[in-house]
Coordinates of C-alpha atoms in Angstrom, one line a residue:
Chain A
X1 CA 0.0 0.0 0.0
X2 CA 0.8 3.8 -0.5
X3 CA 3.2 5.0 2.2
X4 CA 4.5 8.5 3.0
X5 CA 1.6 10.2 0.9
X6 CA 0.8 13.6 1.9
X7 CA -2.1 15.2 4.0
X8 CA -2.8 17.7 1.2
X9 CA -3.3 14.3 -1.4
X10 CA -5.4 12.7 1.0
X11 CA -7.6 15.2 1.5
X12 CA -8.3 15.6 -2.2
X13 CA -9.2 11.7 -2.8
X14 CA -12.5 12.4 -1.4
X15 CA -13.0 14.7 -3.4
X16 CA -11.9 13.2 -6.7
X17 CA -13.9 9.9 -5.3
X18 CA -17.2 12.1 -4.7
X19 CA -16.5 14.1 -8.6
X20 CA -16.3 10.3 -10.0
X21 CA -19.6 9.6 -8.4
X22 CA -21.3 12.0 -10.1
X23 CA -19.9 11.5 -13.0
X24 CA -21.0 8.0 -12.9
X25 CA -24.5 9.2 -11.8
X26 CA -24.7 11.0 -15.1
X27 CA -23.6 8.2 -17.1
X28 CA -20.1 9.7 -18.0
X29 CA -17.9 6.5 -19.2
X30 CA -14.5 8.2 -19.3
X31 CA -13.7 11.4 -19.1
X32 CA -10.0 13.6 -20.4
X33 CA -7.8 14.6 -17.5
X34 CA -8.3 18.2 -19.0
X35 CA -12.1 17.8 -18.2
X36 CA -11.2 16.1 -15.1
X37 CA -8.9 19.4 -14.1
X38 CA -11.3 22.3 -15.0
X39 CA -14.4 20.4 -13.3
X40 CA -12.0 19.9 -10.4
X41 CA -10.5 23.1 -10.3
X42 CA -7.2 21.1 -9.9
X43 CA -4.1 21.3 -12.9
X44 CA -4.0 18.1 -14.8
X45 CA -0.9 18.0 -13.4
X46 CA -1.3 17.8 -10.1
X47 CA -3.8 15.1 -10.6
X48 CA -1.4 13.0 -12.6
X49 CA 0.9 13.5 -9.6
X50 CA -1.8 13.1 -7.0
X51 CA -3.0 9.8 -8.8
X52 CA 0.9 8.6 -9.3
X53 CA 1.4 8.0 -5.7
X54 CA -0.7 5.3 -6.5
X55 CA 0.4 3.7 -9.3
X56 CA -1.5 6.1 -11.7
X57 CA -4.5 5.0 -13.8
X58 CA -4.4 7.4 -16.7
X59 CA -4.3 5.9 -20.5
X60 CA -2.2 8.4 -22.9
X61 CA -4.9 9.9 -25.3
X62 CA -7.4 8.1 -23.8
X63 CA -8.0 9.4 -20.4
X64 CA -9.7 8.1 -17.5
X65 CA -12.1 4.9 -17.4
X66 CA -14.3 6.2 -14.8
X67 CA -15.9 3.2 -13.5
X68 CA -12.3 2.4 -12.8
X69 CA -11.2 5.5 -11.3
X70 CA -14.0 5.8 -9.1
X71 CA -13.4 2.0 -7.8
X72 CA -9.7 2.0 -7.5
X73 CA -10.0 5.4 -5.3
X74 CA -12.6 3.6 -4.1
X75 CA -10.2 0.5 -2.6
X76 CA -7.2 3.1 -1.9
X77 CA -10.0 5.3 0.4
X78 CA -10.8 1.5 2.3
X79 CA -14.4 1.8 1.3
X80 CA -14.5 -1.7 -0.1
X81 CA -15.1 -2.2 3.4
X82 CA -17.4 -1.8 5.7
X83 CA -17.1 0.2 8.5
X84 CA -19.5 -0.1 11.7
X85 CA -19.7 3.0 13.5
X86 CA -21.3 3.6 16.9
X87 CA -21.9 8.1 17.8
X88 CA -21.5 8.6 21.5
X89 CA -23.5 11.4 22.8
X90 CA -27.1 11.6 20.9
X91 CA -27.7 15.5 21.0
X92 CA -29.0 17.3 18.0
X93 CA -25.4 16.9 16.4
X94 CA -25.3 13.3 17.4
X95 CA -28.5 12.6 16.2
X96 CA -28.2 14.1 12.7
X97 CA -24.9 12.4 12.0
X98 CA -26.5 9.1 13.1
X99 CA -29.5 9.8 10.7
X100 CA -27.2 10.9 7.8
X101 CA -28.1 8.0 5.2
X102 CA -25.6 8.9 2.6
X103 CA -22.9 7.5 4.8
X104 CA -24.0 4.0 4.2
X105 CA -23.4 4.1 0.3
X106 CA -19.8 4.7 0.9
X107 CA -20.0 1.1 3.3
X108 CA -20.1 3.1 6.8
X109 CA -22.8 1.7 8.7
X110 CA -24.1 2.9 12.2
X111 CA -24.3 0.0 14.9
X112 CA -24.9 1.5 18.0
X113 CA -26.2 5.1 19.8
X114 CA -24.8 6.1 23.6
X115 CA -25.6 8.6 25.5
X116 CA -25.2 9.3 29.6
X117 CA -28.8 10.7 29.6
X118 CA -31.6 8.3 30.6
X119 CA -34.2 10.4 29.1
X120 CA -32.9 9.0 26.0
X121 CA -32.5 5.2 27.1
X122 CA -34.5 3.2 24.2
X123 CA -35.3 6.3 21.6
X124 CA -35.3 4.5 18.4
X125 CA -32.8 5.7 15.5
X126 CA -32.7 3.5 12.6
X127 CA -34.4 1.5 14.6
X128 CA -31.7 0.7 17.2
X129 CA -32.3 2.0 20.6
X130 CA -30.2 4.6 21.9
X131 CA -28.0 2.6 24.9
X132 CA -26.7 4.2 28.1
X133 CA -22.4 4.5 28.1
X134 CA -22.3 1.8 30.8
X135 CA -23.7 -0.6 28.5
X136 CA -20.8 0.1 26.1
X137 CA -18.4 -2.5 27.0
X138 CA -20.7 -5.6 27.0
X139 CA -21.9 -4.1 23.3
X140 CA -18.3 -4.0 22.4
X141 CA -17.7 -7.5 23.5
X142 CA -20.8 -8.9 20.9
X143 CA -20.3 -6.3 18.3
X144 CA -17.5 -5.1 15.6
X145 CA -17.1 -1.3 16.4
X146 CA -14.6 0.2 13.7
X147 CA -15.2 3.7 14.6
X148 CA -16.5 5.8 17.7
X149 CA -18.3 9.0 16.8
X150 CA -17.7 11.5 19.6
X151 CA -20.3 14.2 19.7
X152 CA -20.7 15.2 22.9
X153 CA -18.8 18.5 24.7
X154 CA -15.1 19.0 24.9
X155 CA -15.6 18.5 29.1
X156 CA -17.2 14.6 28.8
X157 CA -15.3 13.9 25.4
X158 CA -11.3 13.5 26.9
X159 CA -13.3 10.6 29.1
X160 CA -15.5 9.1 26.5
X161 CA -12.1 8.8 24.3
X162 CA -10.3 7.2 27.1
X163 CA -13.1 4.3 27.4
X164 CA -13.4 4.0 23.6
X165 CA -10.0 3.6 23.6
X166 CA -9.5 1.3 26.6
X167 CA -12.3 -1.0 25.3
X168 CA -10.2 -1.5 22.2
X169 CA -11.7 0.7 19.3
X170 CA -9.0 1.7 17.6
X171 CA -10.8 5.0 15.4
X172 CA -12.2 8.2 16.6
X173 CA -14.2 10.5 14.5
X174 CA -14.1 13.2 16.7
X175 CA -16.7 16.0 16.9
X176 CA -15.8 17.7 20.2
X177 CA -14.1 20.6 20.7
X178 CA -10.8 19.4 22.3
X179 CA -7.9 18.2 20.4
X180 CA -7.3 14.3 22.0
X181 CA -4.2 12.8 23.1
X182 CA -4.5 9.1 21.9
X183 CA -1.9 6.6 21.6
X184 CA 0.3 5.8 18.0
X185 CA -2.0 3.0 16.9
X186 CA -5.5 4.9 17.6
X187 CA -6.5 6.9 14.7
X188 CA -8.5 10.5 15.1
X189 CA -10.2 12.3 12.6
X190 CA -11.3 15.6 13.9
X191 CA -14.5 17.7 12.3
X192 CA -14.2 21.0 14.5
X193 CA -17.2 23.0 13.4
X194 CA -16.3 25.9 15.5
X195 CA -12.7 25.3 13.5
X196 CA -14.3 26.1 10.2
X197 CA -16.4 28.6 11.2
X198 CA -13.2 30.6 12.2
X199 CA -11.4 30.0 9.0
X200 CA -14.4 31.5 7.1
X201 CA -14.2 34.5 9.3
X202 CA -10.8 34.9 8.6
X203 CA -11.3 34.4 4.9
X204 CA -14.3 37.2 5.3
X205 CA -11.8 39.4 7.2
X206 CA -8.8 39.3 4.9
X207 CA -11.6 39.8 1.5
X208 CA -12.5 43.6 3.4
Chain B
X1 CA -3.2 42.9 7.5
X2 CA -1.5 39.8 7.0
X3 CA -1.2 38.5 3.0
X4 CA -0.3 35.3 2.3
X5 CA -0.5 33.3 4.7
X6 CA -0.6 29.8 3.7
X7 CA -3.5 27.5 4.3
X8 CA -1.9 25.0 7.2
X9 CA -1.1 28.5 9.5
X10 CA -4.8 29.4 8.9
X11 CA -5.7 25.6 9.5
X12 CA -4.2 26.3 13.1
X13 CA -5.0 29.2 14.3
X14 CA -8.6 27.9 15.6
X15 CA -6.5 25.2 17.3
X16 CA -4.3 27.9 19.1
X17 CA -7.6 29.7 20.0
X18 CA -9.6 27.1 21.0
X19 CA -6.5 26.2 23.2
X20 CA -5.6 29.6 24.4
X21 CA -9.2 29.7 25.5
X22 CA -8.9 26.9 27.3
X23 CA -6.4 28.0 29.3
X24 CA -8.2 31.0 30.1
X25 CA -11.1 28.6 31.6
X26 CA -8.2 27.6 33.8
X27 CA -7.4 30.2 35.1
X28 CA -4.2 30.6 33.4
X29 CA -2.1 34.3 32.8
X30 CA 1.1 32.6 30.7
X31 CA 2.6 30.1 29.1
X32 CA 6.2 29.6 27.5
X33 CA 6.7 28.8 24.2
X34 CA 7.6 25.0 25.4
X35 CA 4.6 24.9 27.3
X36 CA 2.5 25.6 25.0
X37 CA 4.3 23.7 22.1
X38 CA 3.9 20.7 24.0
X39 CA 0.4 20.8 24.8
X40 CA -0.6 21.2 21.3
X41 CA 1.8 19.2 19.4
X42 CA 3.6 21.7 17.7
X43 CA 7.2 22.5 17.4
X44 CA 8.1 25.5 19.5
X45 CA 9.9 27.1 16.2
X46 CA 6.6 26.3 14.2
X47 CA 4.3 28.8 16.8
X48 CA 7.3 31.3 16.9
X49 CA 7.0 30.9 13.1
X50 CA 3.1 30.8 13.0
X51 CA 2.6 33.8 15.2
X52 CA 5.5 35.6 13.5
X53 CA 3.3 36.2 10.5
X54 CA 1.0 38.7 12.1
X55 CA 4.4 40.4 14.0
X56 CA 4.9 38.2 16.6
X57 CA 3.5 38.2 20.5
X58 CA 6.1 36.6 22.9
X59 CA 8.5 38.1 24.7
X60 CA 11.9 36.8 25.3
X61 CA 12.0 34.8 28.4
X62 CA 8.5 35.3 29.7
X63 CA 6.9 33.3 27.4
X64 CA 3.1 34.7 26.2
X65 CA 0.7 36.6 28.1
X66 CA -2.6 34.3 27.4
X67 CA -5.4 36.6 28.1
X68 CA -3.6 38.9 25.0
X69 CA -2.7 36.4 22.3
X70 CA -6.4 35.0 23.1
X71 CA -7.2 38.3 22.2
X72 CA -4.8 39.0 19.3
X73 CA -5.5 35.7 17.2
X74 CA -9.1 36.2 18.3
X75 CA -8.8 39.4 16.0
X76 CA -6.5 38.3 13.2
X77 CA -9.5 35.9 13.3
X78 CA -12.3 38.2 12.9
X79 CA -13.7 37.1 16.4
X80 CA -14.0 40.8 17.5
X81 CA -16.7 40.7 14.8
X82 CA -20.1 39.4 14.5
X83 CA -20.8 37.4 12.0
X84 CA -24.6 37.6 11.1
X85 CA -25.5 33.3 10.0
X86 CA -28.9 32.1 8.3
X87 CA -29.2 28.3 8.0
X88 CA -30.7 26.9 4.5
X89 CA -32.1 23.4 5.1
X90 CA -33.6 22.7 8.1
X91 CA -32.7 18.5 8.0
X92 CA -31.2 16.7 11.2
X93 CA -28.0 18.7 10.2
X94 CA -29.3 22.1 9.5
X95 CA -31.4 22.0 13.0
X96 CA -28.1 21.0 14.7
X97 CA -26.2 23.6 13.7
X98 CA -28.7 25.9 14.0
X99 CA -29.1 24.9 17.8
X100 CA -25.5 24.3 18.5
X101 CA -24.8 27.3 21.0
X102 CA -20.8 26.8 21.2
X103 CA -21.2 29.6 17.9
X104 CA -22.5 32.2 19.8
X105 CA -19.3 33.0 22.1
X106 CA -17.2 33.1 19.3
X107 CA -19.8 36.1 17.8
X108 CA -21.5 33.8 15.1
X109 CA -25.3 34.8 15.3
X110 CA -28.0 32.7 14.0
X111 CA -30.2 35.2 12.5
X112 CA -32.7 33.2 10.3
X113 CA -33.7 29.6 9.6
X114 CA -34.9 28.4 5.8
X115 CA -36.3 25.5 4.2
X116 CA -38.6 24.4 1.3
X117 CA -40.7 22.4 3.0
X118 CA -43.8 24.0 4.5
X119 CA -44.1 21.5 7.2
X120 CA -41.5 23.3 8.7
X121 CA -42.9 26.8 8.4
X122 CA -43.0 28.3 11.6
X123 CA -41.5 25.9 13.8
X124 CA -39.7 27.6 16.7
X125 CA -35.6 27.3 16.8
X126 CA -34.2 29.6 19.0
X127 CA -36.9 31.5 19.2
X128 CA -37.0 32.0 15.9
X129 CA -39.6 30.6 13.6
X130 CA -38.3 29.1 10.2
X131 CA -39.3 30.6 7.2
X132 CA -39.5 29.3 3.9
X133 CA -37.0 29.8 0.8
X134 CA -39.3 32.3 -0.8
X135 CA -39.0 34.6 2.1
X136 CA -35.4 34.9 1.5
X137 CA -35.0 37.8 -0.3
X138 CA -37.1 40.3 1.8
X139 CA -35.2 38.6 4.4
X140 CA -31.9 40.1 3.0
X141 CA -33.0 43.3 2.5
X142 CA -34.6 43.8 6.3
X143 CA -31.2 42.2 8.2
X144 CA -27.8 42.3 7.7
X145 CA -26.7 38.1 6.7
X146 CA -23.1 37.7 6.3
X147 CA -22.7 34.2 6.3
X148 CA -25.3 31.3 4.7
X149 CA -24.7 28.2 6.1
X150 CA -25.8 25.3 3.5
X151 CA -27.3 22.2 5.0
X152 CA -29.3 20.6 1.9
X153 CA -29.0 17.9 -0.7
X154 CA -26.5 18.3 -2.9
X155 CA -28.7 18.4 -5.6
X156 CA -30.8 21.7 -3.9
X157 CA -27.3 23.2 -2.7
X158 CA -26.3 24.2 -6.0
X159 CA -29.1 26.2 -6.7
X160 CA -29.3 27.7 -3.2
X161 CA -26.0 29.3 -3.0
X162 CA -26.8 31.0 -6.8
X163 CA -29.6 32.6 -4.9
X164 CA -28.0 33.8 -2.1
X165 CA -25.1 35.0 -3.8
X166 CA -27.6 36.7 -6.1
X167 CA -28.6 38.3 -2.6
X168 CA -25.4 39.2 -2.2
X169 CA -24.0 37.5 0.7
X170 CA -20.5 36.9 0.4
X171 CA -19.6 34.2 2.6
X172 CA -21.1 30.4 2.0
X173 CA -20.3 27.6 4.9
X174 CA -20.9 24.7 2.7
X175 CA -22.5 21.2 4.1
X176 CA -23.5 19.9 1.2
X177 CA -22.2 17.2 -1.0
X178 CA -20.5 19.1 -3.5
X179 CA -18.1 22.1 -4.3
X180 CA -19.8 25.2 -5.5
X181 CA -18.6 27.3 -8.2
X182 CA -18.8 31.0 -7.0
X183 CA -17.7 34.0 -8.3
X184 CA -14.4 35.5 -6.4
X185 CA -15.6 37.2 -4.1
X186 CA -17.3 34.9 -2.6
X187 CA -16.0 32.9 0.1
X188 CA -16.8 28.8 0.6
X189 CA -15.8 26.8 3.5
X190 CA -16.6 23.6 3.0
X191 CA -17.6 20.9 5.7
X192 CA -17.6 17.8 4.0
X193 CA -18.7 15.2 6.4
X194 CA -18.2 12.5 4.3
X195 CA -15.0 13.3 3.0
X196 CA -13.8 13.1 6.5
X197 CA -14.8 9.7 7.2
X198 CA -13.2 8.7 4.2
X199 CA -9.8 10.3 5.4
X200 CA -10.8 8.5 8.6
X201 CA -11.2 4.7 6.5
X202 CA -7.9 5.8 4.7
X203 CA -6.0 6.2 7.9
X204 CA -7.7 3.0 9.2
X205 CA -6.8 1.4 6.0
X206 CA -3.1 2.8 6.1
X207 CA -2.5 1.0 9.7
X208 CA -3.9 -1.9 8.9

């Protein structure tokens, strides 16, 4: 597999993955990497590099199979797998990221709903009932958990990392607004809304 | 004001805010340069570096007064500002955001709440009751919007953000599934939920 790639590349093969998808959608067969830039927004290029770290999969005068493209990004993203996912803390974020359907077409699929609030003990979300965080162990122990969703606030989500962690689930998508110390084999993708919302103020500042 | 500064410093500056303001929680009046590089996983030279872009705050043996490059980065930030948001698509998602109450300290205001479906008309977020999408332009012209924050299908968002832009807002916060073309002076910050669980899977894959 790929080694040594960079953040920047990684962060466009989503991208490249969810263009291919729509191209597919619209019944688009193959496609020039000249079309593939402009769409993209992206030199052909730095595509041909981007795509070279992984063996390329460009035909001289041809271009790109799309069905192919879109597969073999596809494999390289890991989502020829499936991925079960349980979201720990079932506020209004929590809730809508366990009711976002279109993460199922890429092969992620939500297993489980914990929260510390017994008001919420048995609410039904995709029609699993929402469990209470001391049931998480024994549901770890009869379940495959890839991936623990943590959207709950920055004060509960340095503890809820430490059981996730201790209980041997080895990926954190992590929603809450503290940056987590985990160790070298447990990976953490952050989504700092807060984050974001910054850099557009900034962008908005530096435009006046 | 600063020009030029490269996307990764912008990418951080939340992080050293976020942090900053954590410290300030804490009760916390300075921190050296080592401190503070170890706590957030960055080199010391890479903050000196960092901060040095907007002139610089430490001094020389004392390290950094907190409360004031809180302050500082809170303004190279726009966070002495506030930012005026209305919410298009009033999904799981878009009611999340909407209610998520972290945005108000750092001076992001929701202002108004839209959505096409009139099942939704009226409902109370906030105190405030949604309206629908045809209400948006005498919307515009009654209160000052800075940001629109997109929450929809990607096949509505396109449309959307040509209206608002028509509207002439200037600043996009982009949820949905796809990356807009806007005119340049327009600023998009994208939140692409998906894409990060598929940088999540390729990590997963990567260690594997």
């Amino acid at each position: 597999m790929a080694k040594g790639i960079s953040n920047a590349v990684i962060r466009r093969l989503p991208r490249y993955y969810r263009y291919l998808d729509e191209l597919l959608e619209r019944g688009v067969d193959r496609i020039s990497s000249g079309d593939l830039s402009n769409a993209m927004h992206i030199t052909a290029s730095q595509i041909r590099q981007d795509l070279n770290n992984f063996g390329g999969f460009g035909q001289q005068g041809y271009g790109y199979n799309v069905q192919y493209l879109h597969d073999e990004i596809g494999k390289i993203l890991g989502l020829d797998h499936t991925h079960n996912i349980i979201v720990i803390g079932m506020g209004n974020l929590g809730q809508a990221i366990s009711r976002y359907m279109h993460f199922d077409n890429l092969g992620f699929k939500m297993v489980g709903f914990f929260d510390v609030n017994p008001d919420l003990k048995g609410k039904m979300i995709r029609d699993i009932p929402v469990s209470m965080m001391d049931e998480l162990p024994e549901f770890v122990k009869t379940h495959q958990v890839d991936i623990a969703a943590l959207t709950l606030p920055r004060a509960n989500a340095t503890q809820a990392a430490e059981m996730v962690i201790d209980l041997g689930i080895k990926s954190i998508w992590n929603f809450a607004l503290v940056d987590l110390d985990v160790p070298e084999d447990v990976t953490v993708q952050n989504v700092h809304l807060s984050d974001s919302l910054m850099q557009l103020s900034y962008n908005i500042m530096q435009k006046k």
